Short mmCIF file of C-alpha atoms in Angstrom, two decimals:
data_model
loop_
_atom_site.label_atom_id
_atom_site.label_comp_id
_atom_site.label_asym_id
_atom_site.label_seq_id
_atom_site.Cartn_x
_atom_site.Cartn_y
_atom_site.Cartn_z
CA MET A 1 7.99 -21.35 -31.01
CA ILE A 2 9.88 -18.20 -30.02
CA VAL A 3 7.99 -15.73 -27.88
CA SER A 4 9.13 -12.33 -26.78
CA SER A 5 8.55 -11.92 -23.06
CA SER A 6 10.21 -10.14 -20.17
CA VAL A 7 10.50 -11.51 -16.66
CA ASN A 8 9.21 -9.10 -14.01
CA PRO A 9 12.32 -7.77 -12.23
CA ALA A 10 10.62 -8.18 -8.81
CA SER A 11 9.89 -11.86 -9.38
CA PHE A 12 13.08 -13.82 -8.84
CA ARG A 13 13.07 -15.14 -5.27
CA ASP A 14 10.67 -18.06 -5.53
CA PRO A 15 11.89 -21.25 -7.27
CA SER A 16 8.21 -22.24 -7.72
CA GLY A 17 7.77 -19.72 -10.52
CA PHE A 18 7.78 -16.09 -11.59
CA VAL A 19 5.76 -13.33 -13.23
CA PHE A 20 6.46 -12.25 -16.79
CA HIS A 21 5.05 -9.82 -19.32
CA HIS A 22 4.01 -10.70 -22.84
CA GLN A 23 2.30 -8.31 -25.24
CA HIS A 24 1.35 -5.92 -22.43
CA ARG A 25 -0.30 -8.71 -20.42
CA VAL A 26 0.94 -10.21 -17.15
CA TYR A 27 1.43 -13.99 -16.85
CA ARG A 28 2.88 -16.33 -14.28
CA GLN A 29 5.10 -19.32 -15.04
CA ILE A 30 4.76 -22.17 -12.55
CA ASN A 31 7.81 -24.42 -12.45
CA SER A 32 7.87 -28.13 -11.62
CA ALA A 33 8.95 -27.15 -8.10
CA GLY A 34 5.65 -25.32 -7.59
CA LYS A 35 3.38 -27.98 -9.10
CA SER A 36 2.41 -29.82 -5.95
CA ASP A 37 1.49 -26.73 -3.90
CA PHE A 38 -0.36 -25.12 -6.81
CA GLU A 39 -2.41 -28.28 -7.38
CA GLN A 40 -3.26 -28.39 -3.69
CA LEU A 41 -4.36 -24.75 -3.82
CA MET A 42 -6.61 -25.45 -6.79
CA THR A 43 -8.07 -28.80 -5.72
CA SER A 44 -8.45 -28.27 -1.96
CA GLY A 45 -11.21 -25.68 -2.41
CA LEU A 46 -9.04 -22.88 -0.99
CA TYR A 47 -8.64 -21.02 -4.30
CA GLU A 48 -12.37 -21.12 -4.95
CA ALA A 49 -13.17 -19.93 -1.42
CA LEU A 50 -10.73 -17.01 -1.70
CA VAL A 51 -11.85 -15.98 -5.18
CA THR A 52 -15.52 -16.16 -4.18
CA ASP A 53 -14.84 -13.66 -1.40
CA ASP A 54 -12.64 -11.43 -3.65
CA LEU A 55 -9.62 -12.00 -1.41
CA ILE A 56 -7.26 -13.19 -4.14
CA LEU A 57 -6.80 -12.38 -7.83
CA SER A 58 -8.41 -14.98 -10.06
CA HIS A 59 -6.52 -16.49 -13.00
CA GLU A 60 -7.02 -18.54 -16.15
CA ASP A 61 -4.82 -21.15 -17.72
CA ALA A 62 -2.70 -19.91 -20.63
CA ALA A 63 -0.67 -21.61 -23.35
CA ILE A 64 2.45 -23.39 -22.08
CA GLU A 65 4.25 -22.16 -25.23
CA LEU A 66 4.36 -18.70 -23.66
CA ALA A 67 6.88 -19.93 -21.05
CA PRO A 68 9.92 -17.68 -21.24
CA GLN A 69 12.17 -20.06 -19.27
CA PRO A 70 12.72 -23.83 -19.13
CA ASP A 71 11.18 -26.06 -16.45
CA ALA A 72 7.71 -24.59 -16.96
CA TRP A 73 4.90 -26.86 -15.75
CA LYS A 74 2.03 -24.42 -16.27
CA ILE A 75 1.34 -20.86 -17.39
CA ILE A 76 -1.50 -18.85 -15.90
CA GLN A 77 -2.83 -15.43 -16.72
CA PRO A 78 -4.00 -13.58 -13.59
CA GLN A 79 -6.73 -10.98 -13.72
CA GLN A 80 -4.87 -7.84 -14.81
CA LEU A 81 -4.21 -5.11 -12.25
CA ASN A 82 -5.02 -1.50 -13.05
CA PHE A 83 -2.02 -0.11 -11.19
CA ILE A 84 0.88 -1.37 -9.07
CA SER A 85 1.37 0.63 -5.86
CA HIS A 86 4.01 0.20 -3.19
CA PRO A 87 3.41 -0.12 0.58
CA TYR A 88 5.37 3.10 1.26
CA GLU A 89 2.76 4.91 -0.86
CA TRP A 90 -0.18 3.60 1.19
CA SER A 91 -2.03 5.43 3.92
CA PHE A 92 -2.38 4.04 7.44
CA SER A 93 -5.72 2.35 6.77
CA GLN A 94 -4.52 0.92 3.46
CA LEU A 95 -1.59 -0.79 5.21
CA LYS A 96 -3.92 -1.89 8.03
CA ASP A 97 -6.45 -3.37 5.58
CA ALA A 98 -3.61 -5.16 3.77
CA ALA A 99 -2.38 -6.58 7.12
CA LEU A 100 -5.85 -7.85 8.06
CA LEU A 101 -6.28 -9.40 4.61
CA THR A 102 -2.98 -11.26 4.99
CA LEU A 103 -4.09 -12.68 8.35
CA GLU A 104 -7.52 -13.60 6.98
CA ILE A 105 -5.94 -15.47 4.08
CA GLN A 106 -3.54 -17.31 6.40
CA ASN A 107 -6.50 -18.25 8.59
CA ARG A 108 -8.49 -19.56 5.62
CA ALA A 109 -5.45 -21.39 4.26
CA LEU A 110 -5.17 -23.37 7.50
CA GLU A 111 -8.75 -24.59 7.10
CA PHE A 112 -7.66 -26.21 3.82
CA GLY A 113 -4.36 -27.62 5.08
CA MET A 114 -2.23 -24.88 3.55
CA THR A 115 -0.16 -21.95 4.82
CA LEU A 116 1.47 -18.79 3.49
CA LYS A 117 5.21 -19.16 3.04
CA ASP A 118 5.66 -15.40 3.04
CA ALA A 119 3.75 -12.41 4.37
CA SER A 120 5.20 -9.63 2.25
CA ALA A 121 3.19 -6.43 1.93
CA TYR A 122 4.10 -6.58 -1.77
CA ASN A 123 1.80 -9.61 -2.08
CA ILE A 124 -1.11 -7.19 -1.73
CA GLN A 125 -2.36 -4.70 -4.30
CA PHE A 126 -5.42 -2.45 -4.39
CA GLN A 127 -7.88 -3.32 -7.14
CA ASN A 128 -11.30 -1.71 -7.48
CA GLY A 129 -10.92 0.01 -4.14
CA SER A 130 -10.06 -3.06 -2.05
CA PRO A 131 -6.89 -4.90 -1.11
CA VAL A 132 -6.41 -8.19 -2.91
CA PHE A 133 -3.77 -10.92 -2.56
CA ILE A 134 -1.84 -11.34 -5.81
CA ASP A 135 0.76 -14.08 -5.25
CA THR A 136 -0.72 -17.47 -6.18
CA LEU A 137 2.60 -19.17 -5.42
CA SER A 138 2.74 -18.02 -1.79
CA PHE A 139 0.63 -20.98 -0.71
CA GLN A 140 2.25 -24.22 0.40
CA ASN A 141 1.20 -27.40 2.12
CA HIS A 142 0.97 -27.00 5.90
CA SER A 143 2.67 -29.78 7.81
CA ASP A 144 0.87 -30.51 11.06
CA GLY A 145 2.66 -28.85 13.94
CA ALA A 146 4.81 -26.56 11.81
CA PRO A 147 5.12 -22.91 12.96
CA TRP A 148 4.31 -19.96 10.68
CA GLY A 149 7.41 -19.34 8.59
CA ALA A 150 6.12 -15.89 7.62
CA TYR A 151 5.66 -14.62 11.21
CA ARG A 152 8.82 -12.47 11.20
CA GLN A 153 7.95 -10.99 7.83
CA PHE A 154 4.42 -10.16 8.95
CA CYS A 155 5.76 -8.27 11.96
CA GLN A 156 8.31 -6.38 9.84
CA HIS A 157 6.05 -5.57 6.88
CA PHE A 158 2.85 -4.78 8.75
CA LEU A 159 2.82 -4.69 12.54
CA ALA A 160 5.98 -2.63 13.11
CA PRO A 161 5.19 0.10 10.55
CA LEU A 162 1.56 0.31 11.68
CA ALA A 163 2.63 0.55 15.32
CA LEU A 164 5.14 3.29 14.52
CA MET A 165 2.65 5.22 12.37
CA SER A 166 -0.04 4.92 15.02
CA THR A 167 1.95 5.61 18.17
CA CYS A 168 5.02 7.57 17.07
CA ASP A 169 4.61 9.50 13.80
CA ILE A 170 2.51 8.85 10.72
CA ARG A 171 5.45 9.81 8.48
CA LEU A 172 7.42 6.76 9.61
CA SER A 173 5.63 4.80 6.88
CA ARG A 174 8.39 6.18 4.69
CA MET A 175 10.80 3.78 6.43
CA LEU A 176 9.26 1.05 4.27
CA GLN A 177 10.92 2.76 1.31
CA LEU A 178 14.31 2.41 2.96
CA TYR A 179 13.78 -1.12 4.29
CA ILE A 180 12.00 -2.98 1.51
CA ASP A 181 11.83 -6.21 3.51
CA GLY A 182 10.04 -4.43 6.32
CA ILE A 183 11.22 -2.39 9.29
CA PRO A 184 13.88 -4.21 11.35
CA LEU A 185 12.29 -5.00 14.70
CA ASP A 186 15.23 -3.76 16.77
CA ILE A 187 14.84 -0.31 15.19
CA ALA A 188 11.07 -0.40 15.68
CA SER A 189 11.65 -1.32 19.35
CA LYS A 190 13.81 1.75 19.88
CA LEU A 191 11.41 4.11 18.13
CA LEU A 192 8.22 3.01 19.88
CA PRO A 193 7.13 5.51 22.56
CA PHE A 194 7.07 4.35 26.18
CA ARG A 195 3.26 4.07 26.32
CA ALA A 196 3.22 1.89 23.20
CA LYS A 197 5.79 -0.43 24.74
CA LEU A 198 3.35 -1.06 27.58
CA ARG A 199 0.86 -2.67 25.20
CA PRO A 200 1.31 -6.41 25.66
CA SER A 201 0.82 -7.22 21.97
CA LEU A 202 3.50 -4.75 20.81
CA ALA A 203 5.79 -5.77 23.65
CA MET A 204 5.54 -9.39 22.54
CA HIS A 205 5.53 -9.20 18.76
CA ILE A 206 8.00 -6.34 18.39
CA ILE A 207 10.17 -5.80 21.47
CA LEU A 208 10.49 -9.37 22.70
CA HIS A 209 10.69 -10.50 19.09
CA ALA A 210 13.71 -8.25 18.47
CA ARG A 211 15.28 -9.55 21.67
CA SER A 212 14.74 -13.15 20.62
CA GLN A 213 16.27 -12.41 17.21
CA ARG A 214 19.36 -11.00 18.89
CA THR A 215 19.64 -13.89 21.31
CA HIS A 216 19.45 -16.51 18.56
CA GLN A 217 21.24 -14.51 15.88
CA GLY A 218 23.14 -16.85 13.56
CA ALA A 219 22.23 -19.94 15.59
CA PRO A 220 20.41 -22.79 13.87
CA LEU A 221 17.45 -24.41 15.61
CA THR A 222 18.54 -27.03 18.17
CA ASN A 223 17.16 -30.57 17.89
CA ALA A 224 14.86 -29.89 20.85
CA GLN A 225 13.55 -26.74 19.17
CA LYS A 226 13.06 -28.59 15.89
CA LYS A 227 10.91 -31.17 17.65
CA ARG A 228 8.51 -28.57 19.04
CA THR A 229 5.14 -28.40 17.35
CA LEU A 230 2.50 -25.73 17.09
CA SER A 231 -1.01 -27.14 17.28
CA THR A 232 -3.60 -25.75 14.88
CA ARG A 233 -5.40 -24.19 17.84
CA SER A 234 -2.19 -22.42 18.94
CA PHE A 235 -1.55 -21.31 15.35
CA LEU A 236 -5.06 -19.83 15.22
CA ALA A 237 -4.50 -18.22 18.62
CA LEU A 238 -1.32 -16.58 17.33
CA LEU A 239 -3.17 -15.25 14.26
CA ASP A 240 -6.03 -14.03 16.44
CA ASN A 241 -3.58 -12.22 18.71
CA LEU A 242 -1.88 -10.57 15.70
CA LYS A 243 -5.28 -9.57 14.35
CA GLY A 244 -6.22 -7.96 17.67
CA ALA A 245 -2.86 -6.16 17.77
CA VAL A 246 -3.45 -4.72 14.29
CA GLU A 247 -7.09 -3.83 14.93
CA ARG A 248 -6.25 -1.94 18.11
CA LEU A 249 -3.82 0.32 16.24
CA LYS A 250 -5.63 3.53 15.28
CA TRP A 251 -4.69 6.82 13.76
CA GLN A 252 -6.80 9.92 14.31
CA LEU A 253 -7.26 12.08 11.23
CA GLY A 254 -6.78 15.80 11.25
CA GLY A 255 -4.49 18.60 12.20
CA THR A 256 -2.54 19.00 8.95
CA GLU A 257 -2.31 21.94 6.62
CA TRP A 258 -4.34 20.57 3.74
CA HIS A 259 -7.00 18.12 4.89
CA ASP A 260 -9.76 20.75 5.21
CA TYR A 261 -8.51 23.00 2.40
CA TYR A 262 -11.75 23.01 0.43
CA ASP A 263 -13.87 23.75 3.51
CA ARG A 264 -11.58 26.38 4.97
CA ASN A 265 -9.86 28.45 2.33
CA ASN A 266 -9.98 27.44 -1.27
CA ASN A 267 -9.55 30.70 -3.19
CA TYR A 268 -12.70 29.98 -5.14
CA GLY A 269 -15.90 30.25 -3.18
CA ALA A 270 -18.76 27.91 -3.96
CA ALA A 271 -19.47 29.42 -7.39
CA GLY A 272 -15.84 29.19 -8.52
CA LEU A 273 -15.62 25.57 -7.37
CA SER A 274 -18.74 24.62 -9.33
CA ILE A 275 -17.41 26.30 -12.47
CA LYS A 276 -14.08 24.51 -12.07
CA ASP A 277 -15.85 21.17 -11.48
CA ALA A 278 -17.95 21.57 -14.61
CA LEU A 279 -14.95 22.61 -16.71
CA ILE A 280 -12.81 19.67 -15.56
CA GLU A 281 -15.64 17.23 -16.19
CA GLN A 282 -16.25 18.64 -19.66
CA ILE A 283 -12.55 18.31 -20.63
CA VAL A 284 -12.16 14.80 -19.15
CA SER A 285 -15.33 13.58 -20.85
CA THR A 286 -13.89 14.72 -24.18
CA ILE A 287 -10.58 12.91 -23.62
CA LYS A 288 -12.21 9.70 -22.26
CA PRO A 289 -8.99 8.52 -20.57
CA ASP A 290 -8.42 4.99 -19.33
CA SER A 291 -5.86 6.01 -16.70
CA VAL A 292 -5.59 9.30 -14.84
CA TRP A 293 -3.11 10.60 -12.27
CA ASP A 294 -4.38 13.47 -10.14
CA LEU A 295 -1.21 15.11 -8.80
CA GLY A 296 -1.80 17.01 -5.55
CA ALA A 297 -5.25 15.48 -5.34
CA ASN A 298 -5.91 16.68 -1.77
CA VAL A 299 -8.98 14.73 -0.59
CA GLY A 300 -9.90 13.78 -4.15
CA ARG A 301 -12.50 16.33 -5.22
CA TYR A 302 -11.36 16.38 -8.85
CA SER A 303 -10.35 12.71 -8.79
CA GLN A 304 -14.05 11.99 -8.28
CA THR A 305 -14.93 14.26 -11.18
CA ALA A 306 -12.38 12.50 -13.42
CA ALA A 307 -13.50 9.05 -12.26
CA LYS A 308 -16.89 9.62 -13.88
CA HIS A 309 -15.17 9.26 -17.27
CA ALA A 310 -12.04 7.18 -16.53
CA ASN A 311 -11.31 3.60 -15.62
CA THR A 312 -8.66 4.29 -12.96
CA VAL A 313 -7.74 7.50 -11.18
CA VAL A 314 -4.69 7.48 -8.92
CA ALA A 315 -5.10 10.37 -6.46
CA TRP A 316 -1.59 11.30 -5.33
CA ASP A 317 -0.98 13.68 -2.44
CA ILE A 318 1.87 14.63 -0.11
CA ASP A 319 -0.36 15.00 2.95
CA PRO A 320 -0.89 11.66 4.77
CA THR A 321 -4.12 13.01 6.27
CA CYS A 322 -5.54 13.79 2.84
CA VAL A 323 -4.58 10.34 1.50
CA GLU A 324 -6.10 8.62 4.53
CA SER A 325 -9.24 10.72 4.40
CA ASN A 326 -9.60 10.10 0.65
CA TYR A 327 -9.11 6.33 1.07
CA LEU A 328 -11.68 6.10 3.89
CA HIS A 329 -14.14 8.19 1.87
CA CYS A 330 -13.69 6.03 -1.26
CA ARG A 331 -13.96 2.83 0.82
CA ASN A 332 -17.15 4.01 2.55
CA LYS A 333 -18.79 5.33 -0.62
CA GLY A 334 -17.70 2.46 -2.86
CA LEU A 335 -15.72 4.72 -5.22
CA THR A 336 -13.82 1.82 -6.71
CA ARG A 337 -12.12 3.65 -9.56
CA ILE A 338 -10.07 5.92 -7.29
CA LEU A 339 -6.82 4.82 -5.64
CA PRO A 340 -5.47 7.41 -3.16
CA LEU A 341 -1.69 7.21 -2.66
CA PHE A 342 1.07 9.16 -0.95
CA LEU A 343 3.57 11.01 -3.14
CA ASP A 344 6.11 13.75 -2.55
CA LEU A 345 6.44 15.09 -6.09
CA THR A 346 9.70 16.83 -5.23
CA ASN A 347 11.14 13.40 -4.36
CA PRO A 348 8.94 10.81 -6.10
CA SER A 349 9.12 7.04 -5.52
CA PRO A 350 12.42 5.87 -7.07
CA ARG A 351 13.47 2.52 -8.53
CA LEU A 352 14.34 0.30 -5.61
CA GLY A 353 15.60 -3.13 -4.68
CA TRP A 354 17.90 -5.57 -6.43
CA SER A 355 19.65 -4.07 -9.43
CA ASN A 356 17.56 -0.93 -8.91
CA ALA A 357 14.74 -2.73 -10.67
CA GLU A 358 12.49 -4.56 -8.20
CA ARG A 359 10.17 -1.66 -7.42
CA ALA A 360 9.21 0.65 -10.26
CA SER A 361 9.59 4.39 -9.93
CA LEU A 362 6.76 6.83 -10.46
CA ILE A 363 7.90 7.57 -14.02
CA ASP A 364 8.30 3.84 -14.79
CA ARG A 365 4.59 3.40 -14.07
CA GLY A 366 3.58 6.04 -16.63
CA PRO A 367 2.83 7.51 -19.02
CA VAL A 368 -0.90 7.76 -18.31
CA ASP A 369 -3.63 9.06 -20.57
CA LEU A 370 -4.28 12.14 -18.48
CA VAL A 371 -2.63 14.07 -15.65
CA LEU A 372 -4.51 16.61 -13.55
CA ALA A 373 -2.20 19.25 -12.06
CA LEU A 374 -4.66 21.56 -10.33
CA GLY A 375 -3.51 24.02 -7.69
CA LEU A 376 -0.06 22.49 -7.92
CA ILE A 377 2.33 24.48 -10.07
CA HIS A 378 3.06 27.22 -7.53
CA HIS A 379 4.17 24.62 -5.00
CA LEU A 380 6.65 23.16 -7.46
CA ALA A 381 7.84 26.41 -9.02
CA ILE A 382 7.92 28.66 -5.95
CA SER A 383 8.15 26.41 -2.87
CA ASN A 384 10.62 24.06 -4.54
CA ASN A 385 12.26 26.44 -7.04
CA VAL A 386 11.71 24.11 -10.02
CA PRO A 387 11.97 26.10 -13.29
CA LEU A 388 8.73 26.06 -15.32
CA LEU A 389 10.52 24.44 -18.27
CA MET A 390 11.58 21.49 -16.07
CA ILE A 391 8.02 21.11 -14.76
CA ALA A 392 6.73 20.99 -18.35
CA GLU A 393 9.41 18.42 -19.32
CA PHE A 394 8.53 16.21 -16.34
CA LEU A 395 4.80 16.33 -17.04
CA ALA A 396 5.40 15.54 -20.73
CA ASN A 397 7.26 12.45 -19.52
CA ILE A 398 4.33 11.04 -17.57
CA CYS A 399 1.20 11.87 -19.59
CA ARG A 400 -0.41 12.21 -23.00
CA HIS A 401 -3.05 14.76 -21.99
CA LEU A 402 -2.67 17.41 -19.32
CA ILE A 403 -5.12 19.62 -17.47
CA ILE A 404 -3.08 22.18 -15.58
CA GLU A 405 -3.98 25.24 -13.57
CA PHE A 406 -1.77 28.31 -13.61
CA VAL A 407 -1.84 30.16 -10.28
CA PRO A 408 -0.41 33.68 -10.74
CA LYS A 409 1.59 35.74 -8.25
CA HIS A 410 -1.39 37.82 -7.12
CA ASP A 411 -3.34 34.71 -6.05
CA LEU A 412 -3.69 34.53 -2.26
CA GLN A 413 -1.86 31.21 -2.02
CA VAL A 414 1.14 32.53 -3.96
CA ILE A 415 1.16 35.76 -1.94
CA LYS A 416 1.45 33.56 1.17
CA LEU A 417 4.30 31.55 -0.35
CA LEU A 418 6.21 34.74 -1.24
CA ALA A 419 5.48 36.54 2.03
CA THR A 420 8.66 35.45 3.77
CA ARG A 421 11.09 35.10 0.89
CA ASP A 422 12.61 37.08 -1.99
CA ASP A 423 10.72 36.93 -5.25
CA VAL A 424 13.40 35.40 -7.48
CA PHE A 425 10.82 34.00 -9.91
CA ALA A 426 11.03 36.51 -12.75
CA GLN A 427 9.65 33.98 -15.29
CA TYR A 428 6.67 33.02 -13.14
CA HIS A 429 3.85 34.76 -15.02
CA PRO A 430 1.27 33.60 -17.59
CA ILE A 431 3.49 34.34 -20.60
CA GLY A 432 6.48 32.60 -18.98
CA PHE A 433 4.25 29.63 -18.20
CA GLU A 434 2.91 29.39 -21.73
CA SER A 435 6.35 29.65 -23.34
CA ALA A 436 7.72 26.94 -20.99
CA PHE A 437 4.96 24.49 -21.93
CA THR A 438 4.86 25.24 -25.67
CA PRO A 439 7.92 23.06 -26.57
CA TYR A 440 6.22 20.00 -25.04
CA PHE A 441 2.47 20.50 -25.40
CA ASP A 442 -0.16 21.86 -27.79
CA TRP A 443 -3.07 23.63 -26.14
CA THR A 444 -6.60 22.54 -26.74
CA GLY A 445 -8.23 24.97 -24.33
CA LYS A 446 -7.57 27.88 -21.97
CA THR A 447 -10.20 29.11 -19.49
CA LYS A 448 -9.89 31.71 -16.74
CA ILE A 449 -11.96 30.64 -13.73
CA GLN A 450 -14.52 33.34 -13.03
CA GLY A 451 -14.05 35.14 -9.70
CA THR A 452 -10.45 33.93 -9.29
CA GLU A 453 -7.01 34.78 -10.62
CA ARG A 454 -6.46 31.27 -11.94
CA THR A 455 -6.47 29.85 -15.47
CA ILE A 456 -6.98 26.24 -16.53
CA TYR A 457 -5.25 24.91 -19.63
CA ALA A 458 -6.07 21.69 -21.46
CA MET A 459 -3.04 20.40 -23.33
CA VAL A 460 -1.96 17.44 -25.42
CA ARG A 461 1.62 16.23 -25.65
CA LYS A 462 3.43 17.01 -28.92
CA MET B 1 0.50 -9.98 34.89
CA SER B 2 1.06 -9.14 31.25
CA TYR B 3 2.04 -5.59 32.23
CA ILE B 4 4.71 -6.91 34.61
CA PHE B 5 5.99 -9.11 31.79
CA THR B 6 5.99 -6.08 29.49
CA ALA B 7 7.81 -3.91 32.01
CA LEU B 8 10.52 -6.52 32.49
CA ILE B 9 11.49 -6.50 28.82
CA LEU B 10 11.23 -2.74 28.35
CA PHE B 11 14.31 -1.49 30.07
CA ILE B 12 16.97 -3.53 28.39
CA PRO B 13 18.10 -2.04 25.07
CA VAL B 14 17.99 -4.26 22.01
CA ASN B 15 20.35 -4.24 19.05
CA ALA B 16 19.95 -7.00 16.49
CA TYR B 17 22.25 -6.43 13.55
CA ALA B 18 20.82 -9.57 12.02
CA TYR B 19 22.77 -10.09 8.84
CA ILE B 20 22.66 -13.86 9.32
CA ASP B 21 19.27 -15.58 9.10
CA PRO B 22 17.28 -14.18 12.02
CA SER B 23 14.39 -16.62 11.72
CA THR B 24 15.51 -18.88 14.56
CA GLY B 25 14.66 -16.17 17.06
CA SER B 26 11.29 -15.62 15.38
CA ILE B 27 10.42 -19.32 15.48
CA VAL B 28 11.46 -19.75 19.10
CA LEU B 29 9.46 -16.69 20.11
CA GLN B 30 6.45 -17.82 18.09
CA PHE B 31 6.16 -20.99 20.21
CA LEU B 32 6.43 -18.92 23.39
CA ILE B 33 3.77 -16.40 22.35
CA ALA B 34 1.45 -19.08 20.97
CA GLY B 35 1.74 -20.84 24.35
CA LEU B 36 0.83 -17.61 26.16
CA VAL B 37 -2.17 -16.71 24.02
CA THR B 38 -3.77 -20.09 23.37
CA GLY B 39 -5.57 -20.18 26.73
CA LEU B 40 -7.03 -16.75 26.10
CA PHE B 41 -8.11 -17.81 22.62
CA VAL B 42 -9.87 -20.91 23.95
CA VAL B 43 -11.81 -18.79 26.47
CA LYS B 44 -12.67 -16.29 23.73
CA GLN B 45 -13.95 -19.06 21.48
CA PHE B 46 -15.99 -20.53 24.34
CA TRP B 47 -17.73 -17.17 24.97
CA PHE B 48 -18.26 -16.70 21.26
CA ASN B 49 -20.01 -20.06 21.05
CA ILE B 50 -22.22 -19.26 24.05
CA LYS B 51 -23.09 -15.83 22.62
CA SER B 52 -23.83 -17.30 19.18
CA MET B 53 -26.12 -19.86 20.76
CA PHE B 54 -28.18 -17.13 22.48
CA GLN B 55 -28.15 -15.01 19.32
CA ARG B 56 -29.56 -17.96 17.39
CA ILE B 57 -32.21 -18.58 20.05
CA PHE B 58 -33.33 -14.92 19.99
CA GLY B 59 -33.05 -14.60 16.21
CA ALA B 60 -30.22 -12.02 16.16
CA LYS B 61 -27.48 -12.09 13.51
CA PRO B 62 -24.41 -13.90 14.95
CA ASP B 63 -21.06 -12.05 15.14
CA ASN B 64 -18.08 -13.09 13.03
CA GLU B 65 -15.93 -15.82 14.51
CA PRO B 66 -12.98 -14.56 16.61
#
């Protein structure tokens, strides 16, 4: 039987198996090399314990005939994810929750005689508002006395970026985009502020760790080192210490330009906001989208409106405070359909990794049913000088339906943007906007928001 | 004590251009750190067990295990 499948370009490192796509569904091939560990995972009780507590994606057996490559022992179909996000798009608390989940799973694995062979942040995704472990083949038998092979990776993927975000600058999470196997510990050591270096946990797991790496660089383990064993109690102590190190890292919200936008200065007033809310809800309920991207979502006001009628809403924003605040709000209120993520639209997540294919770009992960672009266009057209026609072309690339707000030059926000620069935006007016979008979209509605200078358009891609 | 230990390792710059497998250093260090923190963990567990016992006696909900 010939089946048409494509191997996931990020799934090539593990000889135990790989992820592939078939008819828009995700499957995993388990090779003979992964049989023993997978059987232990399934029969030891670990899988059941982790699934019961929603810590790992569940899966079902699938037909072996689907195997796209030889040496297949089993095919499974994991529960399908709504969206794949990358660690460099996560807020501080999202990365922290992912770190704590990894440690919890390693802890539970030890109870069942297993261990994680890697501790990559890419093994975690956010599904229904919570982090979940997705890599069934990361589990292997734990030999008594063996150290944790994933310790270095845990420090690089989680502890170092969290420490830098917490104690140095929140924007250093972007380093995870440059270093996709985690932040090198020698660089993290140099960037940590003096006070952070005084914390024993960071001094041990980052600074001394980097020093030990340098000392033993290129040297294999000596026979004496190979004979050393790590008791289960010491293993648990190490995990407990890492957990404490992660839990003690905090980041205080506040102080950025946008996090209190709606409370402080929103150009609408309460009446205008209510009208806008009602209008957005009415349009979204007509479209009934499965997937929505809210670009420039701020703290997610309209993401929440859209989520009433959509399965998944990704709330993208450039302000780390807004993303963090939105995530904490959704987590506390149980808003499971909304996934807040960081995005600089002027420089969106690119294709990364081996062969420029391991990590999908923003555009690769579209198109979605609906994009919300509210209070956004002036930032792209005026702050970043993107011609309106190019904005329309980009949006047509990533969505089928579009709700977009035009913010004219006499709006207070645009007046601010133009206050200190020459107005070189001759085409930036309602007619210029409409003629730029006409080649790509048909309009289904146009409403001026009462009491404001702004107009909301509902469009559908041609 | 731990602050003296911390201070000692702070003032020496570190460069690890680790193009060749750096895991040896991580494994060696892991044994060292595990050795340092195990005693603390045992004490923590001991107090947890004592606290849980009293919580059970007085009908309070026990904390999560450390």
